[in-house]
Short mmCIF file of C-alpha atoms in Angstrom, two decimals:
data_model
loop_
_atom_site.label_atom_id
_atom_site.label_comp_id
_atom_site.label_asym_id
_atom_site.label_seq_id
_atom_site.Cartn_x
_atom_site.Cartn_y
_atom_site.Cartn_z
CA MET A 1191 -0.07 -0.01 0.00
CA LEU A 1192 1.05 3.59 -0.30
CA THR A 1193 3.15 4.58 2.63
CA ALA A 1194 4.31 7.96 1.62
CA ALA A 1195 4.46 10.40 -1.42
CA ALA A 1196 6.40 13.37 -2.37
CA VAL A 1197 5.01 15.89 -4.89
CA CYS A 1198 7.50 18.16 -6.86
CA PRO A 1199 7.46 20.21 -10.02
CA PHE A 1200 9.94 19.50 -12.84
CA PRO A 1201 11.29 22.78 -14.42
CA PRO A 1202 14.82 22.14 -15.76
CA LEU A 1203 15.81 25.30 -13.69
CA LEU A 1204 15.59 23.14 -10.60
CA VAL A 1205 19.12 21.98 -11.62
CA PRO A 1206 21.57 24.67 -10.70
CA GLU A 1207 23.90 23.75 -13.59
CA VAL A 1208 21.06 24.53 -15.94
CA ALA A 1209 19.54 27.51 -14.13
CA GLY A 1210 22.81 29.56 -14.20
CA GLY A 1211 22.00 33.00 -12.93
CA ALA A 1212 18.47 31.99 -11.86
CA ALA A 1213 19.82 29.26 -9.49
CA ALA A 1214 19.66 31.45 -6.41
CA GLU A 1215 16.01 32.57 -7.18
CA LEU A 1216 14.91 28.94 -7.10
CA GLU A 1217 16.90 27.89 -4.19
CA PRO A 1218 13.99 27.97 -1.66
CA LEU A 1219 11.91 25.72 -3.93
CA ARG A 1220 14.91 23.40 -4.45
CA ARG A 1221 15.35 23.20 -0.76
CA GLU A 1222 11.69 22.20 -0.22
CA CYS A 1223 11.88 19.48 -2.82
CA GLY A 1224 14.95 18.15 -1.12
CA ALA A 1225 13.13 17.97 2.12
CA VAL A 1226 10.16 15.98 0.83
CA VAL A 1227 12.30 13.71 -1.33
CA GLY A 1228 14.77 13.12 1.41
CA ALA A 1229 11.90 12.16 3.83
CA LEU A 1230 11.11 9.19 1.47
CA ASN A 1231 14.39 7.65 2.55
CA THR A 1232 13.07 7.24 6.13
CA CYS A 1233 9.45 6.44 5.57
CA GLY A 1234 10.02 2.58 5.65
CA ALA A 1235 9.06 1.98 2.10
CA ASP A 1236 9.97 -1.34 0.32
CA ARG A 1237 9.67 0.27 -3.08
CA LEU A 1238 10.24 3.80 -4.45
CA VAL A 1239 8.64 4.70 -7.79
CA VAL A 1240 8.99 8.04 -9.67
CA VAL A 1241 5.85 8.98 -11.57
CA GLY A 1242 5.73 11.75 -14.13
CA PRO A 1243 3.95 12.91 -17.39
CA GLY A 1244 5.42 12.09 -20.78
CA GLU A 1245 4.41 11.14 -24.35
CA ARG A 1246 3.19 7.67 -23.51
CA THR A 1247 2.50 5.31 -20.65
CA LEU A 1248 5.51 3.15 -20.11
CA ARG A 1249 7.51 1.77 -17.34
CA HIS A 1250 11.31 2.35 -17.20
CA GLY A 1251 13.77 0.34 -15.15
CA PRO A 1252 15.98 1.62 -12.26
CA ASP A 1253 18.97 2.02 -14.74
CA SER A 1254 17.15 4.46 -17.05
CA GLY A 1255 18.41 7.94 -17.49
CA GLY A 1256 17.77 11.27 -19.14
CA ASP A 1257 19.54 14.29 -20.39
CA LEU A 1258 18.70 18.09 -20.01
CA ALA A 1259 20.50 19.06 -23.29
CA PRO A 1260 17.26 19.87 -25.07
CA TYR A 1261 16.85 22.54 -22.26
CA GLY A 1262 20.01 24.56 -23.03
CA VAL A 1263 22.79 22.68 -21.17
CA PRO A 1264 24.14 19.21 -21.90
CA PHE A 1265 23.56 17.52 -18.53
CA PRO A 1266 23.16 13.80 -18.43
CA VAL A 1267 21.28 12.25 -15.57
CA GLY A 1268 21.80 8.57 -14.91
CA PRO A 1269 22.84 5.90 -17.44
CA GLN A 1270 22.88 6.88 -21.15
CA PRO A 1271 21.39 6.92 -23.77
CA PRO A 1272 18.60 9.08 -22.47
CA VAL A 1273 15.13 7.52 -22.40
CA LEU A 1274 13.34 9.37 -19.54
CA PRO A 1275 11.13 12.39 -20.37
CA LEU A 1276 11.89 15.62 -18.57
CA SER A 1277 9.62 14.93 -15.62
CA LEU A 1278 11.31 11.72 -14.76
CA THR A 1279 14.75 13.07 -15.52
CA ILE A 1280 14.28 15.82 -12.87
CA GLY A 1281 12.80 13.25 -10.61
CA ARG A 1282 15.82 11.12 -10.89
CA ARG A 1283 18.06 14.01 -10.24
CA LEU A 1284 16.16 15.07 -7.16
CA ALA A 1285 16.35 11.44 -5.82
CA GLU A 1286 20.10 11.29 -6.52
CA CYS A 1287 20.69 14.50 -4.64
CA GLU A 1288 19.09 13.01 -1.54
CA GLY A 1289 20.75 9.62 -1.83
CA ALA A 1290 17.60 7.75 -2.95
CA ALA A 1291 17.65 5.06 -5.44
CA PRO A 1292 14.23 4.60 -7.21
CA ASP A 1293 13.27 1.08 -8.17
CA ALA A 1294 11.31 2.21 -11.22
CA TYR A 1295 10.22 5.20 -13.25
CA VAL A 1296 6.71 5.29 -14.65
CA GLU A 1297 5.85 7.57 -17.54
CA VAL A 1298 2.24 8.47 -17.85
CA ALA A 1299 0.86 9.66 -21.13
CA SER A 1300 -0.22 13.29 -21.07
CA ASP A 1301 -3.51 12.36 -22.62
CA ALA A 1302 -4.26 9.39 -20.41
CA ALA A 1303 -7.76 9.25 -19.14
CA PRO A 1304 -8.44 9.78 -15.42
CA GLU A 1305 -9.69 6.31 -15.00
CA GLU A 1306 -6.48 4.96 -16.61
CA CYS A 1307 -4.36 7.02 -14.22
CA LEU A 1308 -6.37 5.96 -11.20
CA ALA A 1309 -6.10 2.27 -12.19
CA LEU A 1310 -2.28 2.70 -12.67
CA GLY A 1311 -1.97 4.25 -9.25
CA ALA A 1312 -3.90 1.42 -7.53
CA GLU A 1313 -1.72 -1.16 -9.41
CA LEU A 1314 1.50 0.56 -8.23
CA ALA A 1315 0.26 0.71 -4.62
CA VAL A 1316 0.02 -3.12 -4.35
CA GLU A 1317 3.40 -3.93 -5.86
CA ALA A 1318 4.92 -4.01 -2.33
CA SER A 1319 3.77 -3.99 1.19
CA ALA A 1320 4.95 -0.41 1.49
CA VAL A 1321 5.28 1.81 -1.52
CA ALA A 1322 6.55 5.41 -1.78
CA LEU A 1323 5.98 7.61 -4.80
CA LEU A 1324 7.89 10.63 -6.02
CA VAL A 1325 5.23 12.39 -8.12
CA MET A 1326 6.51 15.03 -10.67
CA GLY A 1327 3.83 17.59 -11.78
CA ASP A 1328 3.66 21.21 -12.88
CA GLY A 1329 0.58 23.32 -12.58
CA SER A 1330 -0.80 25.76 -15.27
CA ALA A 1331 1.62 27.30 -17.54
CA ARG A 1332 -0.77 30.05 -18.23
CA ARG A 1333 -0.48 32.03 -15.01
CA PRO A 1334 -0.94 35.84 -15.48
CA PRO A 1335 0.58 38.18 -16.09
CA SER A 1336 3.49 36.49 -17.84
CA SER A 1337 3.63 32.82 -18.69
CA PRO A 1338 5.10 30.40 -21.28
CA GLY A 1339 1.58 30.08 -22.74
CA ARG A 1340 -0.96 32.83 -23.29
CA PRO A 1341 -2.17 34.00 -19.79
CA ASP A 1342 -5.52 32.57 -18.92
CA GLU A 1343 -7.55 34.11 -15.99
CA ARG A 1344 -8.75 30.70 -15.02
CA ALA A 1345 -5.23 29.43 -14.26
CA PRO A 1346 -4.78 30.79 -10.73
CA ALA A 1347 -8.03 29.34 -9.48
CA PHE A 1348 -7.19 25.94 -11.06
CA ASP A 1349 -3.90 25.94 -9.37
CA GLU A 1350 -5.38 26.97 -6.03
CA GLU A 1351 -7.71 23.89 -6.21
CA VAL A 1352 -4.74 21.62 -6.91
CA ALA A 1353 -2.83 23.13 -4.09
CA SER A 1354 -5.77 22.62 -1.63
CA ALA A 1355 -6.13 19.02 -2.75
CA LEU A 1356 -2.44 18.33 -2.15
CA ALA A 1357 -2.49 20.05 1.19
CA ARG A 1358 -5.53 18.05 2.41
CA ALA A 1359 -4.37 14.80 0.73
CA ASP A 1360 -7.76 14.81 -1.04
CA ALA A 1361 -7.52 12.03 -3.55
CA ASP A 1362 -11.07 12.54 -4.65
CA ALA A 1363 -10.44 16.10 -5.62
CA LEU A 1364 -7.37 15.11 -7.64
CA ALA A 1365 -9.34 12.40 -9.34
CA ARG A 1366 -11.99 14.96 -10.48
CA ILE A 1367 -9.53 17.22 -12.35
CA ASP A 1368 -10.99 17.70 -15.75
CA PRO A 1369 -8.43 16.53 -18.42
CA ALA A 1370 -9.75 18.96 -20.97
CA LEU A 1371 -9.38 22.01 -18.63
CA ALA A 1372 -5.92 20.87 -17.49
CA ARG A 1373 -4.83 20.64 -21.24
CA GLU A 1374 -6.37 24.08 -21.94
CA LEU A 1375 -4.36 25.56 -19.05
CA MET A 1376 -1.32 23.67 -19.95
CA ALA A 1377 -1.18 21.87 -16.48
CA ALA A 1378 1.22 19.07 -17.23
CA GLY A 1379 1.03 17.45 -13.85
CA ARG A 1380 -2.72 16.30 -14.18
CA PRO A 1381 -2.01 12.54 -15.05
CA ALA A 1382 0.64 12.13 -12.48
CA TRP A 1383 -1.49 13.66 -9.70
CA GLN A 1384 -4.32 11.33 -10.68
CA VAL A 1385 -1.85 8.26 -10.44
CA LEU A 1386 -1.24 9.54 -6.88
CA ALA A 1387 -4.92 9.73 -6.25
CA GLY A 1388 -5.36 6.07 -7.39
CA ALA A 1389 -2.47 4.97 -5.23
CA ALA A 1390 -3.94 6.55 -2.11
CA GLY A 1391 -7.42 5.01 -2.94
CA GLY A 1392 -9.78 5.43 0.08
CA GLU A 1393 -6.98 5.08 2.65
CA ALA A 1394 -6.55 7.64 5.38
CA VAL A 1395 -3.53 9.86 4.30
CA LYS A 1396 -2.22 13.10 5.79
CA GLY A 1397 -1.15 15.84 3.55
CA GLU A 1398 1.17 18.91 3.86
CA LEU A 1399 1.77 21.65 1.27
CA LEU A 1400 5.27 23.07 1.54
CA ALA A 1401 5.27 25.32 -1.47
CA HIS A 1402 2.93 26.81 -4.04
CA GLN A 1403 4.38 29.48 -6.32
CA ALA A 1404 4.63 30.59 -9.92
CA PRO A 1405 7.90 32.45 -10.32
CA TYR A 1406 7.89 32.17 -14.12
CA GLY A 1407 4.17 32.03 -14.76
CA VAL A 1408 4.01 28.28 -14.13
CA GLY A 1409 2.38 26.77 -11.05
CA TYR A 1410 4.86 24.81 -8.91
CA PHE A 1411 3.80 22.62 -5.92
CA VAL A 1412 5.67 20.90 -3.22
CA ALA A 1413 3.86 18.60 -0.93
CA ARG A 1414 4.04 15.34 1.01
CA TRP A 1415 1.49 12.76 1.84
CA THR A 1416 2.02 10.33 4.71
CA ARG A 1417 -0.02 7.40 6.13
CA ASP A 1418 -1.94 8.39 9.31
#
């Protein structure tokens, strides 16, 4: 069953070598990510799985790696050649920085239906007696006033609802996220959050939100869920 989960964003700028001059600006966010990922080392889990959105739904083994070269700086993460999407590459990097060794990386198709995500989460939760998840997901990339996508006035409210669900460990609220709305608002984390919802199921879980910010017009969340 799900013992613990850490939720982190996956901007390439989380890696100081890629961020360059912006590294200091993101240091508080980087520190919060380190705190929740590091806690997975002491949660008593038998299995650690990193979950993040990508082009398709596919499982990658523990020796899979990625590369941040497409984002401006050649920076290999893990074994090469790169096979992991950005979300899982950043997830692997965060885990490595905290001395964690994930047992698997699960890529979830960006267009996966909610029921598909929920079923995958339920499947992951029973693969060991105590499972920990590192869930990689960005909020809307249309946060006014400036954002990678055209600003959308609905984006802040959407992200607030996600932040509230993560803070309350409300799996039902995450399960209800509308894929069409998430797609319109460029909220890449939707499928990964719904995998988390499926893994938690109806079990009693405690949530804590450590960060919710949008420094570059993209919603970033850091949260942790633990078994009561």
